[in-house]
Amino acid sequence: MKSTNRRPIQQMTLFRFEISTSAIARGALKALSGPGRKASALAACLFVAWMTMALSSVLMSSIPLVFAMWIVGPSLAERLRTWLMVRHVETRVTIATQGSEVLRAMGVDRATITEIISRTADGEEVRLGRFDQGNRVLSDIGSIPMFGDALIGGLEFQPRARQAVELVATTRGIAIKKSYSDSRSFFREVAALGRLSDVKSVPKIVRIDRQHRVLYQTFLVGRDLGSLMARAGFSVSAQHRLSCDYPGMGTWNSASSLQKRTIAVDTLHRVTNGTFARDMEALIESIHQSGVVIGDVKFGNVIITSDGVCLCDFDHARIFTRNTMSFILDRERDRDLCSYIFGSELFGDPHLSAAA
């Protein structure tokens, strides 16, 4: 009799196990393939829910599912908020620049400028050059004196992994055209630049092609700090290693890190003027006051122009509408990373004084 009563229960258990396997197990495997602790925690919650369902405990399985929703919820909310901001930004993009003036500032000869302006007047988009992984320029129009030693030939060009970055002339002027390989970076940068539209020293949005994940933004007429430092002897690969060696907020006062930083900071002082640290600090503070955390500060993202210091590349940025603990922690990490990269003058440097 006991065996007869147990059979329907076993069949129901097997049925529940089968219908839950396809969705939950696949979700767990997908989460496990993603980076970070949240992915692992989500996978663990989904796995526990899967097992408890298999053991006929529907009530118990709801507990890990609640935790899974708690893990996924904030990131989904952030993506939705970012998407809505991008839609809002699309409706108010009106930026245009004088192409001929920018080309003259770049040192392009008069005949080439005339040809480019004529072609853009007919609605053509003219590619002027492409930026490679090391921010070097492969020109499509011959000599561009402003880039100087950063100009390279086709065989030297190293494609970027995450975006294609081009310098183009359009009916709205000279712009940086960024084509993104992933939608998350695209939406983050568009939303960040939309939020920073009132901050002077960051690019402005010229045009958005959401269907193809292409963003046009104003070209900041100047040289990136990474190229200037490479020319002064601190190579792009050394800059990359310094950034990769950043161990985390408040934990970088080891001797090896300080030695690398000393070389970087000495080089930085040779290629910038005495107001760089003050200008950089003021710019980062204005970005933070707008509710944006940069997330990826490095030499190649800093542009030195005739008007001062500018910052570009916000595809790692996060936007906050409230002064939450997450915003405060991310903001402090921005500040600490800037002190690590750019030296003791920026935001102060307690690590150096502690080490001394």
GROMACS .gro file of C-alpha atoms in nm:
model
  356
    1MET     CA    1   0.000   0.000   0.000
    2LYS     CA    2   0.284   0.234   0.088
    3SER     CA    3   0.449   0.159  -0.245
    4THR     CA    4   0.128   0.249  -0.435
    5ASN     CA    5   0.098   0.587  -0.254
    6ARG     CA    6   0.462   0.671  -0.315
    7ARG     CA    7   0.448   0.620  -0.695
    8PRO     CA    8   0.234   0.930  -0.783
    9ILE     CA    9   0.457   1.142  -0.558
   10GLN     CA   10   0.770   1.017  -0.732
   11GLN     CA   11   0.616   1.082  -1.075
   12MET     CA   12   0.517   1.436  -0.972
   13THR     CA   13   0.867   1.496  -0.838
   14LEU     CA   14   1.023   1.375  -1.161
   15PHE     CA   15   0.788   1.595  -1.364
   16ARG     CA   16   0.871   1.901  -1.154
   17PHE     CA   17   1.241   1.821  -1.183
   18GLU     CA   18   1.219   1.797  -1.564
   19ILE     CA   19   1.030   2.122  -1.620
   20SER     CA   20   1.259   2.316  -1.388
   21THR     CA   21   1.580   2.176  -1.536
   22SER     CA   22   1.563   2.343  -1.877
   23ALA     CA   23   1.512   2.698  -1.747
   24ILE     CA   24   1.692   2.704  -1.413
   25ALA     CA   25   1.988   2.485  -1.497
   26ARG     CA   26   2.055   2.679  -1.816
   27GLY     CA   27   2.032   3.001  -1.617
   28ALA     CA   28   2.284   2.869  -1.367
   29LEU     CA   29   2.526   2.763  -1.639
   30LYS     CA   30   2.496   3.100  -1.810
   31ALA     CA   31   2.555   3.283  -1.484
   32LEU     CA   32   2.859   3.068  -1.407
   33SER     CA   33   3.012   3.170  -1.739
   34GLY     CA   34   2.992   3.540  -1.646
   35PRO     CA   35   3.256   3.729  -1.449
   36GLY     CA   36   3.236   3.847  -1.089
   37ARG     CA   37   3.093   3.741  -0.757
   38LYS     CA   38   2.734   3.832  -0.846
   39ALA     CA   39   2.734   3.577  -1.125
   40SER     CA   40   2.861   3.305  -0.890
   41ALA     CA   41   2.609   3.399  -0.620
   42LEU     CA   42   2.327   3.399  -0.874
   43ALA     CA   43   2.435   3.059  -1.002
   44ALA     CA   44   2.442   2.923  -0.647
   45CYS     CA   45   2.090   3.052  -0.576
   46LEU     CA   46   1.955   2.902  -0.897
   47PHE     CA   47   2.126   2.570  -0.824
   48VAL     CA   48   1.977   2.552  -0.473
   49ALA     CA   49   1.632   2.636  -0.613
   50TRP     CA   50   1.672   2.364  -0.872
   51MET     CA   51   1.766   2.104  -0.608
   52THR     CA   52   1.487   2.198  -0.369
   53MET     CA   53   1.232   2.178  -0.649
   54ALA     CA   54   1.365   1.836  -0.736
   55LEU     CA   55   1.305   1.733  -0.374
   56SER     CA   56   0.941   1.853  -0.387
   57SER     CA   57   0.996   2.150  -0.160
   58VAL     CA   58   0.829   2.434  -0.347
   59LEU     CA   59   0.820   2.661  -0.041
   60MET     CA   60   1.190   2.614   0.031
   61SER     CA   61   1.280   2.668  -0.334
   62SER     CA   62   1.122   3.015  -0.323
   63ILE     CA   63   1.384   3.138  -0.076
   64PRO     CA   64   1.689   3.106  -0.307
   65LEU     CA   65   1.476   3.238  -0.594
   66VAL     CA   66   1.406   3.553  -0.390
   67PHE     CA   67   1.779   3.595  -0.331
   68ALA     CA   68   1.840   3.546  -0.704
   69MET     CA   69   1.593   3.824  -0.784
   70TRP     CA   70   1.766   4.046  -0.526
   71ILE     CA   71   2.099   3.990  -0.704
   72VAL     CA   72   1.965   4.049  -1.054
   73GLY     CA   73   1.725   4.330  -0.964
   74PRO     CA   74   1.969   4.624  -0.923
   75SER     CA   75   2.154   4.555  -1.248
   76LEU     CA   76   1.826   4.523  -1.440
   77ALA     CA   77   1.702   4.847  -1.286
   78GLU     CA   78   2.026   5.022  -1.378
   79ARG     CA   79   2.006   4.900  -1.739
   80LEU     CA   80   1.645   5.013  -1.767
   81ARG     CA   81   1.729   5.355  -1.624
   82THR     CA   82   2.025   5.387  -1.864
   83TRP     CA   83   1.810   5.287  -2.162
   84LEU     CA   84   1.548   5.548  -2.070
   85MET     CA   85   1.820   5.814  -2.038
   86VAL     CA   86   1.954   5.726  -2.383
   87ARG     CA   87   1.605   5.766  -2.532
   88HIS     CA   88   1.581   6.105  -2.362
   89VAL     CA   89   1.924   6.214  -2.487
   90GLU     CA   90   1.833   6.119  -2.846
   91THR     CA   91   1.552   6.377  -2.850
   92ARG     CA   92   1.775   6.675  -2.762
   93VAL     CA   93   2.101   6.630  -2.955
   94THR     CA   94   2.170   6.957  -3.140
   95ILE     CA   95   2.551   6.991  -3.118
   96ALA     CA   96   2.739   7.108  -3.429
   97THR     CA   97   3.092   7.241  -3.478
   98GLN     CA   98   3.273   7.441  -3.747
   99GLY     CA   99   3.460   7.173  -3.939
  100SER     CA  100   3.699   7.407  -4.120
  101GLU     CA  101   3.813   7.572  -3.797
  102VAL     CA  102   3.885   7.236  -3.634
  103LEU     CA  103   4.076   7.113  -3.939
  104ARG     CA  104   4.288   7.429  -3.941
  105ALA     CA  105   4.364   7.379  -3.572
  106MET     CA  106   4.480   7.026  -3.658
  107GLY     CA  107   4.724   7.168  -3.915
  108VAL     CA  108   4.552   7.021  -4.222
  109ASP     CA  109   4.649   7.203  -4.541
  110ARG     CA  110   4.404   7.439  -4.715
  111ALA     CA  111   4.346   7.228  -5.026
  112THR     CA  112   4.255   6.920  -4.820
  113ILE     CA  113   4.021   7.126  -4.601
  114THR     CA  114   3.842   7.262  -4.908
  115GLU     CA  115   3.793   6.912  -5.047
  116ILE     CA  116   3.664   6.773  -4.715
  117ILE     CA  117   3.418   7.059  -4.661
  118SER     CA  118   3.292   7.022  -5.018
  119ARG     CA  119   3.227   6.652  -4.973
  120THR     CA  120   3.049   6.697  -4.640
  121ALA     CA  121   2.832   6.973  -4.792
  122ASP     CA  122   2.693   6.705  -5.024
  123GLY     CA  123   2.599   6.493  -4.721
  124GLU     CA  124   2.900   6.259  -4.736
  125GLU     CA  125   3.070   6.135  -4.421
  126VAL     CA  126   3.446   6.165  -4.473
  127ARG     CA  127   3.675   5.948  -4.265
  128LEU     CA  128   3.989   6.138  -4.168
  129GLY     CA  129   4.160   5.862  -3.975
  130ARG     CA  130   4.134   5.571  -3.732
  131PHE     CA  131   4.268   5.532  -3.377
  132ASP     CA  132   4.432   5.202  -3.285
  133GLN     CA  133   4.473   5.026  -2.951
  134GLY     CA  134   4.759   5.256  -2.850
  135ASN     CA  135   4.574   5.574  -2.958
  136ARG     CA  136   4.797   5.604  -3.265
  137VAL     CA  137   4.640   5.742  -3.581
  138LEU     CA  138   4.616   5.585  -3.925
  139SER     CA  139   4.535   5.885  -4.147
  140ASP     CA  140   4.309   5.871  -4.453
  141ILE     CA  141   4.389   6.226  -4.567
  142GLY     CA  142   4.769   6.237  -4.557
  143SER     CA  143   4.953   6.454  -4.308
  144ILE     CA  144   4.778   6.566  -3.988
  145PRO     CA  145   5.050   6.770  -3.811
  146MET     CA  146   4.870   6.785  -3.477
  147PHE     CA  147   4.916   6.410  -3.424
  148GLY     CA  148   5.285   6.428  -3.518
  149ASP     CA  149   5.468   6.115  -3.401
  150ALA     CA  150   5.137   5.934  -3.335
  151LEU     CA  151   5.077   5.891  -3.710
  152ILE     CA  152   5.139   5.534  -3.828
  153GLY     CA  153   5.123   5.320  -4.140
  154GLY     CA  154   4.874   5.046  -4.216
  155LEU     CA  155   5.106   4.762  -4.111
  156GLU     CA  156   5.153   4.916  -3.764
  157PHE     CA  157   4.781   4.953  -3.695
  158GLN     CA  158   4.653   4.742  -3.403
  159PRO     CA  159   4.269   4.722  -3.399
  160ARG     CA  160   4.089   4.797  -3.076
  161ALA     CA  161   3.921   4.504  -2.907
  162ARG     CA  162   3.599   4.666  -2.782
  163GLN     CA  163   3.524   4.957  -3.017
  164ALA     CA  164   3.624   5.100  -3.350
  165VAL     CA  165   3.721   5.466  -3.306
  166GLU     CA  166   3.734   5.691  -3.611
  167LEU     CA  167   3.783   6.061  -3.675
  168VAL     CA  168   3.524   6.177  -3.929
  169ALA     CA  169   3.397   6.493  -4.095
  170THR     CA  170   3.018   6.521  -4.117
  171THR     CA  171   2.761   6.788  -4.193
  172ARG     CA  172   2.773   6.872  -3.822
  173GLY     CA  173   3.149   6.917  -3.812
  174ILE     CA  174   3.446   6.706  -3.703
  175ALA     CA  175   3.353   6.420  -3.471
  176ILE     CA  176   3.477   6.105  -3.305
  177LYS     CA  177   3.277   5.809  -3.432
  178LYS     CA  178   3.268   5.513  -3.192
  179SER     CA  179   3.121   5.179  -3.300
  180TYR     CA  180   3.063   4.946  -3.005
  181SER     CA  181   3.087   4.568  -3.001
  182ASP     CA  182   2.850   4.542  -2.702
  183SER     CA  183   2.534   4.732  -2.619
  184ARG     CA  184   2.617   4.781  -2.251
  185SER     CA  185   2.922   5.000  -2.322
  186PHE     CA  186   2.724   5.196  -2.581
  187PHE     CA  187   2.432   5.270  -2.350
  188ARG     CA  188   2.660   5.358  -2.060
  189GLU     CA  189   2.861   5.612  -2.257
  190VAL     CA  190   2.557   5.774  -2.418
  191ALA     CA  191   2.383   5.802  -2.082
  192ALA     CA  192   2.696   5.939  -1.911
  193LEU     CA  193   2.761   6.204  -2.178
  194GLY     CA  194   2.394   6.298  -2.166
  195ARG     CA  195   2.419   6.353  -1.793
  196LEU     CA  196   2.746   6.550  -1.836
  197SER     CA  197   2.614   6.782  -2.108
  198ASP     CA  198   2.674   7.086  -1.884
  199VAL     CA  199   3.030   6.987  -1.790
  200LYS     CA  200   3.266   7.184  -2.013
  201SER     CA  201   3.566   6.951  -2.047
  202VAL     CA  202   3.399   6.632  -2.171
  203PRO     CA  203   3.280   6.549  -2.526
  204LYS     CA  204   2.929   6.641  -2.634
  205ILE     CA  205   2.701   6.408  -2.825
  206VAL     CA  206   2.670   6.494  -3.195
  207ARG     CA  207   2.456   6.204  -3.317
  208ILE     CA  208   2.334   5.863  -3.200
  209ASP     CA  209   2.270   5.558  -3.414
  210ARG     CA  210   2.113   5.325  -3.161
  211GLN     CA  211   2.031   5.052  -3.412
  212HIS     CA  212   2.398   5.002  -3.505
  213ARG     CA  213   2.543   5.104  -3.165
  214VAL     CA  214   2.731   5.404  -3.308
  215LEU     CA  215   2.794   5.726  -3.116
  216TYR     CA  216   2.923   6.049  -3.270
  217GLN     CA  217   3.077   6.291  -3.022
  218THR     CA  218   3.265   6.618  -3.049
  219PHE     CA  219   3.635   6.591  -3.123
  220LEU     CA  220   3.849   6.742  -2.847
  221VAL     CA  221   4.127   6.919  -3.036
  222GLY     CA  222   4.443   6.808  -2.856
  223ARG     CA  223   4.667   6.514  -2.776
  224ASP     CA  224   4.589   6.236  -2.534
  225LEU     CA  225   4.814   6.223  -2.229
  226GLY     CA  226   4.905   5.859  -2.295
  227SER     CA  227   5.065   5.946  -2.629
  228LEU     CA  228   5.256   6.238  -2.477
  229MET     CA  229   5.391   6.015  -2.201
  230ALA     CA  230   5.486   5.743  -2.450
  231ARG     CA  231   5.683   6.000  -2.649
  232ALA     CA  232   5.858   6.103  -2.325
  233GLY     CA  233   5.966   5.744  -2.253
  234PHE     CA  234   5.681   5.588  -2.049
  235SER     CA  235   5.539   5.346  -2.308
  236VAL     CA  236   5.172   5.261  -2.361
  237SER     CA  237   5.242   4.905  -2.242
  238ALA     CA  238   5.400   5.042  -1.921
  239GLN     CA  239   5.092   5.262  -1.870
  240HIS     CA  240   4.869   4.958  -1.916
  241ARG     CA  241   5.071   4.755  -1.665
  242LEU     CA  242   5.049   5.036  -1.410
  243SER     CA  243   4.670   5.045  -1.443
  244CYS     CA  244   4.643   4.665  -1.424
  245ASP     CA  245   4.860   4.661  -1.110
  246TYR     CA  246   4.614   4.882  -0.921
  247PRO     CA  247   4.532   4.651  -0.627
  248GLY     CA  248   4.229   4.832  -0.490
  249MET     CA  249   4.129   5.128  -0.281
  250GLY     CA  250   4.381   5.213  -0.009
  251THR     CA  251   4.602   4.906  -0.061
  252TRP     CA  252   4.866   5.023  -0.307
  253ASN     CA  253   5.148   5.142  -0.083
  254SER     CA  254   5.379   4.849  -0.159
  255ALA     CA  255   5.735   4.923  -0.271
  256SER     CA  256   5.687   4.781  -0.620
  257SER     CA  257   5.380   4.991  -0.690
  258LEU     CA  258   5.549   5.306  -0.563
  259GLN     CA  259   5.851   5.247  -0.786
  260LYS     CA  260   5.637   5.218  -1.097
  261ARG     CA  261   5.430   5.517  -0.992
  262THR     CA  262   5.741   5.726  -0.934
  263ILE     CA  263   5.849   5.673  -1.296
  264ALA     CA  264   5.498   5.749  -1.421
  265VAL     CA  265   5.456   6.062  -1.209
  266ASP     CA  266   5.802   6.194  -1.303
  267THR     CA  267   5.712   6.151  -1.671
  268LEU     CA  268   5.372   6.314  -1.611
  269HIS     CA  269   5.537   6.621  -1.461
  270ARG     CA  270   5.760   6.658  -1.766
  271VAL     CA  271   5.473   6.660  -2.018
  272THR     CA  272   5.216   6.869  -1.826
  273ASN     CA  273   5.219   7.212  -1.667
  274GLY     CA  274   5.192   7.302  -1.302
  275THR     CA  275   4.814   7.333  -1.304
  276PHE     CA  276   4.744   6.980  -1.431
  277ALA     CA  277   4.670   6.823  -1.091
  278ARG     CA  278   4.440   7.107  -0.985
  279ASP     CA  279   4.256   7.110  -1.318
  280MET     CA  280   4.219   6.731  -1.321
  281GLU     CA  281   4.086   6.723  -0.966
  282ALA     CA  282   3.832   6.997  -1.043
  283LEU     CA  283   3.714   6.813  -1.355
  284ILE     CA  284   3.666   6.482  -1.175
  285GLU     CA  285   3.482   6.654  -0.892
  286SER     CA  286   3.243   6.820  -1.139
  287ILE     CA  287   3.177   6.481  -1.302
  288HIS     CA  288   3.102   6.327  -0.963
  289GLN     CA  289   2.876   6.616  -0.869
  290SER     CA  290   2.673   6.537  -1.181
  291GLY     CA  291   2.608   6.187  -1.045
  292VAL     CA  292   2.851   6.005  -1.275
  293VAL     CA  293   3.124   5.765  -1.164
  294ILE     CA  294   3.391   5.724  -1.433
  295GLY     CA  295   3.510   5.372  -1.351
  296ASP     CA  296   3.804   5.375  -1.596
  297VAL     CA  297   4.055   5.657  -1.549
  298LYS     CA  298   4.383   5.624  -1.736
  299PHE     CA  299   4.640   5.833  -1.922
  300GLY     CA  300   4.492   5.763  -2.266
  301ASN     CA  301   4.152   5.902  -2.160
  302VAL     CA  302   4.293   6.244  -2.068
  303ILE     CA  303   4.311   6.498  -2.351
  304ILE     CA  304   4.542   6.800  -2.323
  305THR     CA  305   4.393   7.089  -2.521
  306SER     CA  306   4.471   7.458  -2.553
  307ASP     CA  307   4.184   7.525  -2.310
  308GLY     CA  308   4.309   7.281  -2.047
  309VAL     CA  309   4.246   6.923  -1.936
  310CYS     CA  310   3.958   6.718  -2.080
  311LEU     CA  311   3.837   6.364  -2.019
  312CYS     CA  312   3.683   6.116  -2.264
  313ASP     CA  313   3.576   5.748  -2.283
  314PHE     CA  314   3.286   5.694  -2.045
  315ASP     CA  315   3.190   5.342  -2.155
  316HIS     CA  316   3.260   5.211  -1.802
  317ALA     CA  317   3.068   5.491  -1.632
  318ARG     CA  318   2.779   5.444  -1.392
  319ILE     CA  319   2.505   5.696  -1.321
  320PHE     CA  320   2.347   5.756  -0.984
  321THR     CA  321   2.039   5.960  -0.907
  322ARG     CA  322   2.087   5.948  -0.530
  323ASN     CA  323   2.377   5.972  -0.289
  324THR     CA  324   2.370   5.600  -0.207
  325MET     CA  325   2.642   5.398  -0.036
  326SER     CA  326   2.722   5.236  -0.371
  327PHE     CA  327   2.775   5.579  -0.528
  328ILE     CA  328   2.997   5.693  -0.240
  329LEU     CA  329   3.214   5.380  -0.261
  330ASP     CA  330   3.245   5.399  -0.641
  331ARG     CA  331   3.326   5.769  -0.621
  332GLU     CA  332   3.597   5.709  -0.363
  333ARG     CA  333   3.744   5.435  -0.582
  334ASP     CA  334   3.756   5.685  -0.871
  335ARG     CA  335   3.943   5.930  -0.650
  336ASP     CA  336   4.183   5.665  -0.519
  337LEU     CA  337   4.255   5.535  -0.870
  338CYS     CA  338   4.327   5.890  -0.986
  339SER     CA  339   4.572   5.941  -0.699
  340TYR     CA  340   4.737   5.610  -0.788
  341ILE     CA  341   4.764   5.694  -1.159
  342PHE     CA  342   4.836   6.066  -1.156
  343GLY     CA  343   5.032   6.117  -0.836
  344SER     CA  344   5.030   6.265  -0.491
  345GLU     CA  345   4.897   6.610  -0.579
  346LEU     CA  346   4.560   6.474  -0.691
  347PHE     CA  347   4.309   6.453  -0.403
  348GLY     CA  348   4.608   6.431  -0.169
  349ASP     CA  349   4.803   6.106  -0.131
  350PRO     CA  350   4.793   5.953   0.217
  351HIS     CA  351   4.966   5.641   0.085
  352LEU     CA  352   5.292   5.821   0.015
  353SER     CA  353   5.300   5.995   0.349
  354ALA     CA  354   5.216   5.669   0.526
  355ALA     CA  355   5.495   5.489   0.344
  356ALA     CA  356   5.742   5.763   0.434
   0.00000   0.00000   0.00000
